[in-house]
Structures are given as C-alpha cells and as structure tokens.
Coordinates of C-alpha atoms in Angstrom, one line a residue:
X148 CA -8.8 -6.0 3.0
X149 CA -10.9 -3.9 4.9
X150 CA -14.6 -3.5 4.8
X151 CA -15.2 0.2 3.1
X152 CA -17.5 1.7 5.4
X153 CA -20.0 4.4 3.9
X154 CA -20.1 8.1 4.6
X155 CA -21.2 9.3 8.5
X156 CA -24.7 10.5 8.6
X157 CA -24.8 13.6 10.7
X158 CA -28.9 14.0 10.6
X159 CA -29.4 17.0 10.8
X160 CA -30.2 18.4 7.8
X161 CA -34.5 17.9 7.8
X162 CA -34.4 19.9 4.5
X163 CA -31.3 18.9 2.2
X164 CA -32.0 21.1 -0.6
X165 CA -31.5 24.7 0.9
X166 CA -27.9 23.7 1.9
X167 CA -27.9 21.9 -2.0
X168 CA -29.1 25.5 -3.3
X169 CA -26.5 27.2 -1.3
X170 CA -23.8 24.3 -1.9
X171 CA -24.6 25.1 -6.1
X172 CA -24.4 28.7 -5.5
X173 CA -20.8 28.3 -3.6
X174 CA -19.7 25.8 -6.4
X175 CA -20.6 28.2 -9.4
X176 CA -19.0 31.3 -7.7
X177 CA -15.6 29.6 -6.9
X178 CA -15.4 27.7 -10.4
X179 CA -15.6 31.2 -12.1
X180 CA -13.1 32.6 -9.8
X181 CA -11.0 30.2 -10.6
X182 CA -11.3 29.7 -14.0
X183 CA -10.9 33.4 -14.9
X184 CA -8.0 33.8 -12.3
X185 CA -5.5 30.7 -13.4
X186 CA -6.1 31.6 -17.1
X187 CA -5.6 35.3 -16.9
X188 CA -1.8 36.5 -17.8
X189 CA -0.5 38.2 -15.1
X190 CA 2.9 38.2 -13.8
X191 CA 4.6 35.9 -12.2
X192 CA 5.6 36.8 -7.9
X193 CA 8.9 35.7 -6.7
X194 CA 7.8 32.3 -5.5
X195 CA 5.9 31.1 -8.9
X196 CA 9.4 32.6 -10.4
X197 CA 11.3 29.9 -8.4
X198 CA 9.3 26.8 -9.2
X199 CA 9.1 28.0 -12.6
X200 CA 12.8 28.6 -13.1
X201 CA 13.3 25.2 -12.0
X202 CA 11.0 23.2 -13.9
X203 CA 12.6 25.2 -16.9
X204 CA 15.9 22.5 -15.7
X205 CA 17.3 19.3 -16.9
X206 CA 16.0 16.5 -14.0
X207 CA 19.6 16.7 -13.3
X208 CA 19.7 19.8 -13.0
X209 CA 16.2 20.5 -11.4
X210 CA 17.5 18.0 -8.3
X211 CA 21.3 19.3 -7.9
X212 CA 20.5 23.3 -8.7
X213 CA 17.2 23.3 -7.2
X214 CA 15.4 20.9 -5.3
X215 CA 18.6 20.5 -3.0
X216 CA 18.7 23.9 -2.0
X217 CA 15.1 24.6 -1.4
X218 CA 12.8 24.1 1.9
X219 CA 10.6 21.0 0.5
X220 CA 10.3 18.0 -0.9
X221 CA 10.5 16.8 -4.2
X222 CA 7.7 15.7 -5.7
X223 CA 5.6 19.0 -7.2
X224 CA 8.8 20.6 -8.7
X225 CA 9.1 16.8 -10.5
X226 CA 5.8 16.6 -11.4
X227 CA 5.5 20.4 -12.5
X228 CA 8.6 20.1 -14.7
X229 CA 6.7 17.1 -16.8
X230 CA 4.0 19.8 -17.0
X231 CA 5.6 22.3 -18.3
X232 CA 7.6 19.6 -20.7
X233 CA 4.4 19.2 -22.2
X234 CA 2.4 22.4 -21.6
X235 CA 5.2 25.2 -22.0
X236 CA 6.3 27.7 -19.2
X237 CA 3.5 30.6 -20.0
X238 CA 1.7 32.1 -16.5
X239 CA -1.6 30.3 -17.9
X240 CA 0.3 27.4 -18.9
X241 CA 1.9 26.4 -15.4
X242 CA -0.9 27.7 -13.4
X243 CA -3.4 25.3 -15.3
X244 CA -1.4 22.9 -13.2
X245 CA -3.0 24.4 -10.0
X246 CA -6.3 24.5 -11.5
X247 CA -6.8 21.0 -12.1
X248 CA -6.3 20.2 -8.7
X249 CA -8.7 22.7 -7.9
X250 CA -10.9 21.0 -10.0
X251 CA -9.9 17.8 -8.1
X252 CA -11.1 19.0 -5.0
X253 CA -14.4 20.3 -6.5
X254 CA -15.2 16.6 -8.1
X255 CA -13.7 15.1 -4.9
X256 CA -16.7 17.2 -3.2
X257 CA -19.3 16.7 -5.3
X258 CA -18.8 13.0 -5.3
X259 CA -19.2 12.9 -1.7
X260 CA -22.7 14.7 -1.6
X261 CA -23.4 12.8 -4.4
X262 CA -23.3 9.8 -2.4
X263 CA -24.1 11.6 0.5
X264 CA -26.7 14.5 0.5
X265 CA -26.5 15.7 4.1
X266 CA -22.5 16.0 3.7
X267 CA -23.4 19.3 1.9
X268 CA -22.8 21.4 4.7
X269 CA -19.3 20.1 4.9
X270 CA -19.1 20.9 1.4
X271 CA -19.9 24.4 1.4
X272 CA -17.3 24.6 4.4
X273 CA -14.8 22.9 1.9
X274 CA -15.6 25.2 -1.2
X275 CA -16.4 28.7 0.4
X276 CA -12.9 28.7 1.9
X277 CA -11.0 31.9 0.6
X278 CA -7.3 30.0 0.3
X279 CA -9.0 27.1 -1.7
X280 CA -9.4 29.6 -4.4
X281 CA -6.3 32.1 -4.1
X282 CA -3.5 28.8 -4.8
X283 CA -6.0 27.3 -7.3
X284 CA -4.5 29.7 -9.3
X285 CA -1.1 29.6 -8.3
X286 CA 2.3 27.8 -9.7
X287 CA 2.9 26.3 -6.1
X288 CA 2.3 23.2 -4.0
X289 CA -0.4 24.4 -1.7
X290 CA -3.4 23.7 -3.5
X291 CA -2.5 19.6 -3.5
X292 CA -1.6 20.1 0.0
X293 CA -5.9 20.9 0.3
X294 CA -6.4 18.3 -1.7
X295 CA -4.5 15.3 -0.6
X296 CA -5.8 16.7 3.2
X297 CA -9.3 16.2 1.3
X298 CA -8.8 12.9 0.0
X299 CA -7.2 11.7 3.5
X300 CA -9.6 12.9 5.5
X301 CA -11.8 11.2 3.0
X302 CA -10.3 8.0 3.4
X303 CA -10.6 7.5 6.9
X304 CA -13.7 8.5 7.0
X305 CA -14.8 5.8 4.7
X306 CA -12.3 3.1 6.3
X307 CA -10.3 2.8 3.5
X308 CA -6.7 2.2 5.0
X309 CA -4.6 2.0 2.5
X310 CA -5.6 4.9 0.4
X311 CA -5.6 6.7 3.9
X312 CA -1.8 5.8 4.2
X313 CA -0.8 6.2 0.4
X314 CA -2.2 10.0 0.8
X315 CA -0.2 11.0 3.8
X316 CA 2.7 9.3 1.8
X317 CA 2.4 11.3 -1.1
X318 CA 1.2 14.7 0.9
X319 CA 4.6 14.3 2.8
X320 CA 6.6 14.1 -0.5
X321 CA 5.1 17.4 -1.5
X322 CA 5.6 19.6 1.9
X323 CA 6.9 19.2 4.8
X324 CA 3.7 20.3 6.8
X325 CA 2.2 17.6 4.8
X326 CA 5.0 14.8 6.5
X327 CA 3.9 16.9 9.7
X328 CA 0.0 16.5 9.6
X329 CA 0.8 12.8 8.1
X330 CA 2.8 11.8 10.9
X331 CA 0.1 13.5 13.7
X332 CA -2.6 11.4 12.0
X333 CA -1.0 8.0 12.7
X334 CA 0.3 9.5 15.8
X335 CA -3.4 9.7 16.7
X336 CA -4.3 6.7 15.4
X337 CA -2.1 4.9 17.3
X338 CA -3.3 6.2 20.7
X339 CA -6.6 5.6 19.8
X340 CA -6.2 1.8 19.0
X341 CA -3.3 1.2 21.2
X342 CA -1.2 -0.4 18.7
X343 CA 0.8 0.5 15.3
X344 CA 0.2 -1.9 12.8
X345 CA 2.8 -3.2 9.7
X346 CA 1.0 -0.8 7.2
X347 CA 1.4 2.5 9.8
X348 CA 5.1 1.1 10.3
X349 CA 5.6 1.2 6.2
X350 CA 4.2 4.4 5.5
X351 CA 5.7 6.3 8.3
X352 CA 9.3 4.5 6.9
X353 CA 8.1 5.9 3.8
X354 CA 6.9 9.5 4.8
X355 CA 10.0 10.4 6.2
X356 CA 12.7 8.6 3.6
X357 CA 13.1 11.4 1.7
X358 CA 14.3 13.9 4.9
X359 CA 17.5 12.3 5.8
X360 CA 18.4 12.5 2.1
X361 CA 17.9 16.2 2.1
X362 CA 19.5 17.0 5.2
X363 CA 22.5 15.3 3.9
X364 CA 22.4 16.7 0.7
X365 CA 20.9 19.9 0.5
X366 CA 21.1 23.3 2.5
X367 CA 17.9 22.5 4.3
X368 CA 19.7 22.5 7.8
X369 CA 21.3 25.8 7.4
X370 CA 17.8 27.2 7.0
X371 CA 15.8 25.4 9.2
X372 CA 18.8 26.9 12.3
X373 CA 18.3 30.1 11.5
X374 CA 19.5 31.1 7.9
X375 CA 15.6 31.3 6.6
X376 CA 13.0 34.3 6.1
X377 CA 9.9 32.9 8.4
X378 CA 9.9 34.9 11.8
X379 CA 6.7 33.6 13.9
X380 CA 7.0 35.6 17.7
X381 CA 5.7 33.4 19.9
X382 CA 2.8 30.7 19.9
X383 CA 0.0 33.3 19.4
X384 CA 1.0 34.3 15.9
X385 CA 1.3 30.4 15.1
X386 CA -2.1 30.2 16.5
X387 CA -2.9 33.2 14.3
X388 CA -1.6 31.7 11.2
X389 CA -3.9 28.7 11.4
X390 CA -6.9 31.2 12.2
X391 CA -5.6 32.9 8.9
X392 CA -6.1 29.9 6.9
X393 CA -9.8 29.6 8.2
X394 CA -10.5 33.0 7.1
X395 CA -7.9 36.1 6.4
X396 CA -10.2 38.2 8.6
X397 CA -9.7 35.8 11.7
X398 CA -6.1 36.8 11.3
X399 CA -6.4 40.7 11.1
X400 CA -8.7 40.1 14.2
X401 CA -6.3 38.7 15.9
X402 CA -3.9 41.8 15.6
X403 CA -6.1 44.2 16.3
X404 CA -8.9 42.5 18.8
X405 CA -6.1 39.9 20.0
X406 CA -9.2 38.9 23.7
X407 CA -12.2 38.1 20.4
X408 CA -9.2 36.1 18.8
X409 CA -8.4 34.1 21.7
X410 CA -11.9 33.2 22.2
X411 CA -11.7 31.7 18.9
X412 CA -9.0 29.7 20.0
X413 CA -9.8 28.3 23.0
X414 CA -13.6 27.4 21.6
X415 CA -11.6 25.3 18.1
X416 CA -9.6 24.0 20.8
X417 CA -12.4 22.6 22.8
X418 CA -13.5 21.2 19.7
X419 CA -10.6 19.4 18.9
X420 CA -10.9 17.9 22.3
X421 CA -13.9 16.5 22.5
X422 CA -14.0 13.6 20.1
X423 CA -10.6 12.3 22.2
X424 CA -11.7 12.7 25.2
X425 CA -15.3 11.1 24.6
X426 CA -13.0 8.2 22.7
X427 CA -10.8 7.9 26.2
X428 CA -13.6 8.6 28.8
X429 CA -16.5 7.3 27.7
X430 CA -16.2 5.4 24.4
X431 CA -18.7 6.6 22.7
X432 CA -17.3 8.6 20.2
X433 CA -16.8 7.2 16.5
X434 CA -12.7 6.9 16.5
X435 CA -12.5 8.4 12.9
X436 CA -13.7 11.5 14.1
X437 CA -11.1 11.4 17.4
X438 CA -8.3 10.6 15.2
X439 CA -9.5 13.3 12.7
X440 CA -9.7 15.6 15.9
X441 CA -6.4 14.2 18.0
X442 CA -4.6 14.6 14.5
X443 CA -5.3 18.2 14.0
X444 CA -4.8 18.8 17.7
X445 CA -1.2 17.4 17.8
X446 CA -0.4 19.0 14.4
X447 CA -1.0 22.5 16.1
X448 CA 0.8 21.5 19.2
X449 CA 3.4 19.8 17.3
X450 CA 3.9 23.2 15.4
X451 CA 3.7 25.3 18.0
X452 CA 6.8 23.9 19.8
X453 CA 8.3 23.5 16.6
X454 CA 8.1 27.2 15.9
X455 CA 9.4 28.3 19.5
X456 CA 12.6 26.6 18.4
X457 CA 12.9 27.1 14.5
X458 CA 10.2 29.3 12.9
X459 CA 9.0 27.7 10.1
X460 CA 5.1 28.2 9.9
X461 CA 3.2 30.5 7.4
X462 CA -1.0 31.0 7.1
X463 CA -0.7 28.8 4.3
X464 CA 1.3 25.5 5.6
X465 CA -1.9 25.3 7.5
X466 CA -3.9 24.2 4.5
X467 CA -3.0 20.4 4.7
X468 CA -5.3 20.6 7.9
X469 CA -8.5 22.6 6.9
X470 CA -10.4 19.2 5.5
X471 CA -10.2 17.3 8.7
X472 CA -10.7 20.3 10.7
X473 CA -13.5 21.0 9.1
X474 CA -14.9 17.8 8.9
X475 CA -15.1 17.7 12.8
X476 CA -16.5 20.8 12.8
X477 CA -19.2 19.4 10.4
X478 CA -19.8 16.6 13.0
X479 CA -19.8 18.9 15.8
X480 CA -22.5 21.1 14.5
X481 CA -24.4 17.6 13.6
X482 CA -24.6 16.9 17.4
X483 CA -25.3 20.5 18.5
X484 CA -27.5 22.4 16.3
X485 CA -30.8 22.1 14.6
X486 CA -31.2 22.1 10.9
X487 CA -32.0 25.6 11.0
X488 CA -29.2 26.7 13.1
X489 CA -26.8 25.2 10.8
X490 CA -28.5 26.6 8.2
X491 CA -28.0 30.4 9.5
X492 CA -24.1 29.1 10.4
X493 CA -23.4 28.5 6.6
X494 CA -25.2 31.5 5.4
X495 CA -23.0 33.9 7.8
X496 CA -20.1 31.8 6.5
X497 CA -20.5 32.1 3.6
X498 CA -21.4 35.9 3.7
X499 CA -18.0 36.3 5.6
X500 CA -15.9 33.9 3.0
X501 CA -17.2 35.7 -0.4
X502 CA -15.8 38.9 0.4
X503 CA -12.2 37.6 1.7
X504 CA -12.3 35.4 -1.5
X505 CA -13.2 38.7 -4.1
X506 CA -10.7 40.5 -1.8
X507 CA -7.8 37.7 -2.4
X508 CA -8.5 37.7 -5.7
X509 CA -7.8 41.6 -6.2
X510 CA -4.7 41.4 -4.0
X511 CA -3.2 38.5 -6.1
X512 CA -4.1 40.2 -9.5
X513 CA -2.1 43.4 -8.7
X514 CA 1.3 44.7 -10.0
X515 CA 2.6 44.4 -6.5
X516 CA 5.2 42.2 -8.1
X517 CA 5.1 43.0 -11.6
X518 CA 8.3 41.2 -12.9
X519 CA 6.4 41.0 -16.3
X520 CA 6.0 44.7 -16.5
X521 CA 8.9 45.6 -15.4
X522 CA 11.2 43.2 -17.7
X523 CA 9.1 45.2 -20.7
X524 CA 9.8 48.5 -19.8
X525 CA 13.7 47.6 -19.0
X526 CA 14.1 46.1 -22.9
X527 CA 12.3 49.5 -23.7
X528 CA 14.9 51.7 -22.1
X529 CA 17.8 49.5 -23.4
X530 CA 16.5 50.2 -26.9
X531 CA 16.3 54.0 -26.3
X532 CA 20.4 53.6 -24.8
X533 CA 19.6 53.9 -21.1
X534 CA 21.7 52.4 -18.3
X535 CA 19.9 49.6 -16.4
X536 CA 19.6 49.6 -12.8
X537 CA 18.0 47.1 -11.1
X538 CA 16.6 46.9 -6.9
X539 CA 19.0 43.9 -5.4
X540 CA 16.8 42.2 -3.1
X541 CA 16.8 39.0 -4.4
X542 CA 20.0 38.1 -3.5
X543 CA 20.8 36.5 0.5
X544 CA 19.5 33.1 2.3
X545 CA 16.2 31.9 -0.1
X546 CA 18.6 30.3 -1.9
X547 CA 17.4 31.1 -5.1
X548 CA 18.9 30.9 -8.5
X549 CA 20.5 34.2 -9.4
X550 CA 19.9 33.9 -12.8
X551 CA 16.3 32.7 -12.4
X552 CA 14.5 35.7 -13.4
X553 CA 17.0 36.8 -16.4
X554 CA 16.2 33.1 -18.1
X555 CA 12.6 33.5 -17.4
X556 CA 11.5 37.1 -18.6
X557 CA 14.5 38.4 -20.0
X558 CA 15.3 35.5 -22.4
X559 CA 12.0 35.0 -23.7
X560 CA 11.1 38.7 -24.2
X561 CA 14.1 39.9 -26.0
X562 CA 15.1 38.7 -28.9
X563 CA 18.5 40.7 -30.0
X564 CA 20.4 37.7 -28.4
X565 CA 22.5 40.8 -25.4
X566 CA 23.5 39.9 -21.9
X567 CA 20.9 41.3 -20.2
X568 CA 21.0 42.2 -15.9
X569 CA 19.2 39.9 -13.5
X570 CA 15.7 41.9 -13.2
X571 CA 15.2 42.1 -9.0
X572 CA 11.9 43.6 -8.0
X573 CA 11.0 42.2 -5.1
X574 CA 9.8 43.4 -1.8
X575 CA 8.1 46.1 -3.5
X576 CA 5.5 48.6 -1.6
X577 CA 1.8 48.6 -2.8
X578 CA 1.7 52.3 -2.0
X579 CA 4.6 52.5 -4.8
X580 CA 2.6 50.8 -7.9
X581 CA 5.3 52.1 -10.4
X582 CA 8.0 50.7 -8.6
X583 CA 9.2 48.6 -11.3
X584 CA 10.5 51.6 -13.1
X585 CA 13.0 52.4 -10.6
X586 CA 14.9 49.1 -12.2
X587 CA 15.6 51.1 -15.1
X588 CA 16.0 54.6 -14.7
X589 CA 19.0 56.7 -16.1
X590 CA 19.7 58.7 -13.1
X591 CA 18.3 57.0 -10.4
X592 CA 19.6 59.4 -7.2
X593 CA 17.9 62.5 -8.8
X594 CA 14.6 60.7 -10.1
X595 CA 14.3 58.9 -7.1
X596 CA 13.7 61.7 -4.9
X597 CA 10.6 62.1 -6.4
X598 CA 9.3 58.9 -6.1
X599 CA 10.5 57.4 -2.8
X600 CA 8.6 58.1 0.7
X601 CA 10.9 60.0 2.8
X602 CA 12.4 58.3 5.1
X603 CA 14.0 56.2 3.1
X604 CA 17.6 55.8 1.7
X605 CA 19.1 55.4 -1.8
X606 CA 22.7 54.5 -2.4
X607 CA 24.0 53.3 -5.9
X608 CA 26.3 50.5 -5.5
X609 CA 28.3 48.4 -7.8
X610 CA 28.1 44.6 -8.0
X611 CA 28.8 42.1 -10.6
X612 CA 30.1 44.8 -12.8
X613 CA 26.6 46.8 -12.7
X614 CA 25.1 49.6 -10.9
X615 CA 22.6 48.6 -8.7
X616 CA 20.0 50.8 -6.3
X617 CA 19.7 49.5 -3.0
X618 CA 16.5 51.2 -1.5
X619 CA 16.5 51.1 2.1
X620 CA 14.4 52.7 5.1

C-alpha cells in the first residue's frame, strides 16, 4: 500500500483566521441556500421530469425503457430509483437526494481545513461557486459529478491511489464527462511517470465497461451522430461553457465582450501549463499538481475536438473539473501572491459569486416550466367541461417517455381514475409567465391572439386522437 501523504502546505496564508471568518460566512450562506431551495415544492423542469419518471420504473423496466435510450450511464438513475423506493417521488423528496451530496461536499471541505487550516482559501473557491448550489437542489447527476471531482482531486492530493482510481471509476458510471475527465487524469498521470501501472490498466478496463454495452444496446449512437439537441459553434463557445461553470457572468462576458473573454482564456490556460511544463523542464514541480493541471488541460482539449465533430458539451458537464481546476489555481496563487493579495482575490470572488448564486436561485425558482401549475389548472378546466389542448414539444429525438409527464402529475393529481392527455409545456418563454394556460384553453386560435408575441404562428393540429397547439415563430 501506499504511504498516505498529508495535505500540501501552500504558506501563504500569515493570518489563517480572516480567510476562516470568510470560509464560515461562505459555508452558512450556501447551507441556507440550499437547504431552503431542495426542500421548497416547486415544479418539476423537463429534465428532473425524466429522471423522475424513470425511477418511478421496475429495474427492468428503468434499464430497457430508460436507461438504454438516454445519453448517460447508469448508475444515478439506479441509485435514485432506491431513493425514491424508500423516500417517495415528491419534488422535496427526490431532490433531498441532491442535497445530501451537497452536504457531502460541504463535510468533504470542512474536513480538509480541518486538517489543514491554510487550505481555506481553496475552500471558499470550492463553496462560493454558483453551480455548486443551483444542482444541490436538483433531481440530476451533476452535483455528484462536483463531488466525486472533489473527492478525486482529494485523493491524489493525499497519495491515496486506490481511492483516486475507485472515484474516477464510479464518476464515469454516472456521466460520461466523468469517464472523460477520469480517463484525462490517468492520461496525465501516465505521461508524467512514464509508465501505466496494473491498477491504471484495471480501472481504465473498468471506466469504460459500461460504453460498449450502451452503444450496443441503446440509442446512444444515433444521438451522439447527430440526432441530439446540444449545438456548440465552434471551440470558443466550448471554451465559453467551461468559463460558464466558473461563474455565469464569465459566460455572458464572453458573448458580449468576446477580446476580455479571451484574455481569460489564454491566462487559465497558462495556468494549466505551468505545473507540466515545470514537471517536464525543470522537475521541480510537485507531480500531483502537473497531473491535476495536465488532467484538466487534456479534458478541455479532449472536448474541444470532441465537440468540432459531435457537439455534446453543456456549462454544466464542466462541473466534474472545477475541484482540480481550482485546486491548481489554489497552488498557483500560493506561489504568486502575498497573504494579503489572496486575501483581496477571495473577497472580490466572493463579491462576484454571491450575486450569480442569489441570481441562480431566482431563475431556478420560477414558473418558467411550471408542469405543476399547469397539470392543476388542466384538471380544473376538465371539471368545468373544457376541451384540453396541450403545446407538443416534447415529442422528437430526447428520447423521452411519452407518457412520462401524464404518470407523474396527472396520475397523482387526479383522482376520478379518466385518461387524461400527456401535459407538454416545454420550451416555454419567460416573457410568457402564464404560458401554461395555453395547454388548456377552449378556443385556443381566438384566445391566443391575445397572448402570443406577434410574430408567431398558431395552428391546431390533430394527433393521437387530440387537438394539440403547435406554437411556432
């Protein structure tokens, strides 16, 4: 076994207890934020919809209806369809789920500056982060893609090899950026020490065993070649989705002030470089902090050409990355600033991250996809004998379930036993709040006019026996 080797000491930090102050300030803040967000009702969005529809299946059928036909690995619809067994299918109940692995990553934390004090300013990094909060709350895998990137990142830090390797097994089980960042890591580490040992061999052979399976099986192929709804233009706006993940302003910075933006690029580049090339020039770089570095760098490239050929990447894919990014920035800021620089750095970060966090958390608590709400007022109208019209834009290549949101809402909200219409409200406008009435209106070409921007095009359709409103610019 190998010696566990303790935390780096950066040596900076003259004064430990102002970032502690500010480190207990960030921790309280997010805790709340997260607390109040998971455990507050609100409606579903499409996506939650999805992984809640399928946990609602057999394990038979959650494999052959679900987990086949989606974009990722198995492992969180598995492990959120024990949840639920146990827990019910409620908003707070499923997205409790989330939460405790929010609270992973805050204990995860905390233990480290525990042990270490002068790791708080890679702490705050870690906790003031505005994604970290906004899928703490969330009935999808991407907050234990942060936190298995935490614990990784973790683990080499401290030398300990095998819980290095289980974690990129597991995080590539859950996504498929997570078999990405896992295979750039060992990639790295194998430049690095020249060699690929009989532990990297095994969990490589592991990290990629479930892939051919759903290749072979599922519909994965036909959306990976084109049949999928990710459209990324070019490397800038992958570039852009990892500055997104950073902070939601770097993104919007990038489309408006795209010369600032690339500044930003270049300069994380740069950082990323520099561990590698003091590990291949001069040797006198640590190698966990290379590999770290090397890993992230050849996740980005890797994605980039990845997305020039099949677009795949979204800001939050990135999220599996964020811990050991950040924890080279940590050490980089160790070797460049003084205390007191770093000090101002965290301050301005975290003046920058509160508001995207408080602004997150408004966007995600908004009826912009009110399936809730809407499934209400539909069983309202079909008790005062109107027709039920529905918006069909849930139907084409996501592949999901077409009865997914009729079992979910419909089933559990009425209760006079009728076949009810699959309730499709998505791709609704925010500038449109009551959208979700447009499902069920009697008339819908004369109301319509009323509500809809012009510019845009209603035409009543039948399908499956119904009459649907397809709402079209």
């Amino acid at each position: 076994m190998m010696k566990q080797r303790p935390f780096h000491q950066a040596g900076y930090l003259s004064r430990p207890c102002l970032p502690m102050k500010l480190l207990s300030l960030v921790t309280v803040i997010v805790s709340v934020l997260m607390l109040w967000g998971a455990w507050r009702p609100y409606s579903y969005w499409v996506d939650e919809i999805f992984s809640v529809s399928a946990a609602r299946e057999s394990f038979s059928g959650l494999f052959s209806h679900w987990i086949l036909i989606d974009v990722h690995p198995p492992l969180y619809s598995m492990l959120l369809k024990l949840w639920v067994d146990i827990f019910g299918f409620s908003e707070v109940a499923t997205r409790s789920l989330s939460l405790l692995a929010g609270v992973m990553v805050i204990a995860v934390v905390l233990r480290m500056v525990w042990a270490r004090r002068e790791m708080a300013a890679y702490a705050i990094l870690l906790l003031a982060l505005p994604w970290f909060v906004y899928y703490a709350q969330e009935t999808r895998p991407y907050i234990f893609l942060y936190l298995l990137g935490l614990i990784a990142t973790l683990a080499a830090v401290q030398r300990r090899q095998v819980c290095f390797l289980a974690t990129l097994v597991v995080m590539a089980w859950v996504h498929y950026f997570g078999l990405l960042f896992g295979l750039a890591l060992v990639f790295a580490g194998m430049v690095l020490n020249r060699r690929l040992g009989k532990f990297e061999v095994l969990a490589v052979l592991l990290m990629l065993a479930w892939l051919p399976l759903h290749l072979a099986l599922g519909d994965v192929l036909s959306k990976a070649t084109g049949g999928f709804w990710i459209k990324v233009n070019g490397p800038g706006e992958t570039l852009a989705n990892f500055l997104g993940i950073i902070s939601p302003g770097f993104k919007l910075l990038w489309r408006t002030v795209p010369a600032v933006s690339l500044v930003y690029a270049v300069l994380i580049f740069s950082v990323l470089c520099y561990f590698p090339y003091q590990a291949f020039r001069k040797g006198g770089s640590d190698k966990v902090d290379a590999q770290l570095a090397l890993g992230v760098l050849c996740f980005l490239v890797g994605v980039v050409i990845i997305d020039t050929v099949v677009p795949m990447s979204t800001t939050r894919n990135f999220l599996v990355a964020i811990p050991a990014f950040f924890y080279v920035l940590y050490r980089m800021g160790g070797r460049l600033l003084s205390s007191q620089s770093m000090m101002i750095c965290l301050l301005i970060w975290v003046l920058v991250q509160l508001p995207s966090i408080f602004f997150l958390m408004q966007y995600k608590h908004s009826e912009f996809e009110n399936y809730r709400g809407g499934t209400v007022e539909i069983l309202r109208r079909l008790d005062s004998g109107y027709k039920v019209y529905y918006l069909n834009k849930c139907q084409g290549n996501q592949g999901y379930n077409s009865d997914a949101l009729n079992n979910l809402y419909m089933s559990s909200l009425d209760a006079k036993g009728r076949s009810l219409p699959i309730l499709c409200l998505n791709d609704m406008r925010p500038d449109i709040p009551r959208l979700a009435i447009l499902a069920c209106l009697q008339e819908p070409t004369e109301v319509l006019r009323h509500m809809i921007p012009s510019g845009y095009v209603v035409q009543p359709m039948d399908q499956k026996g119904m009459c649907s409103v397809i709402v079209s610019v």
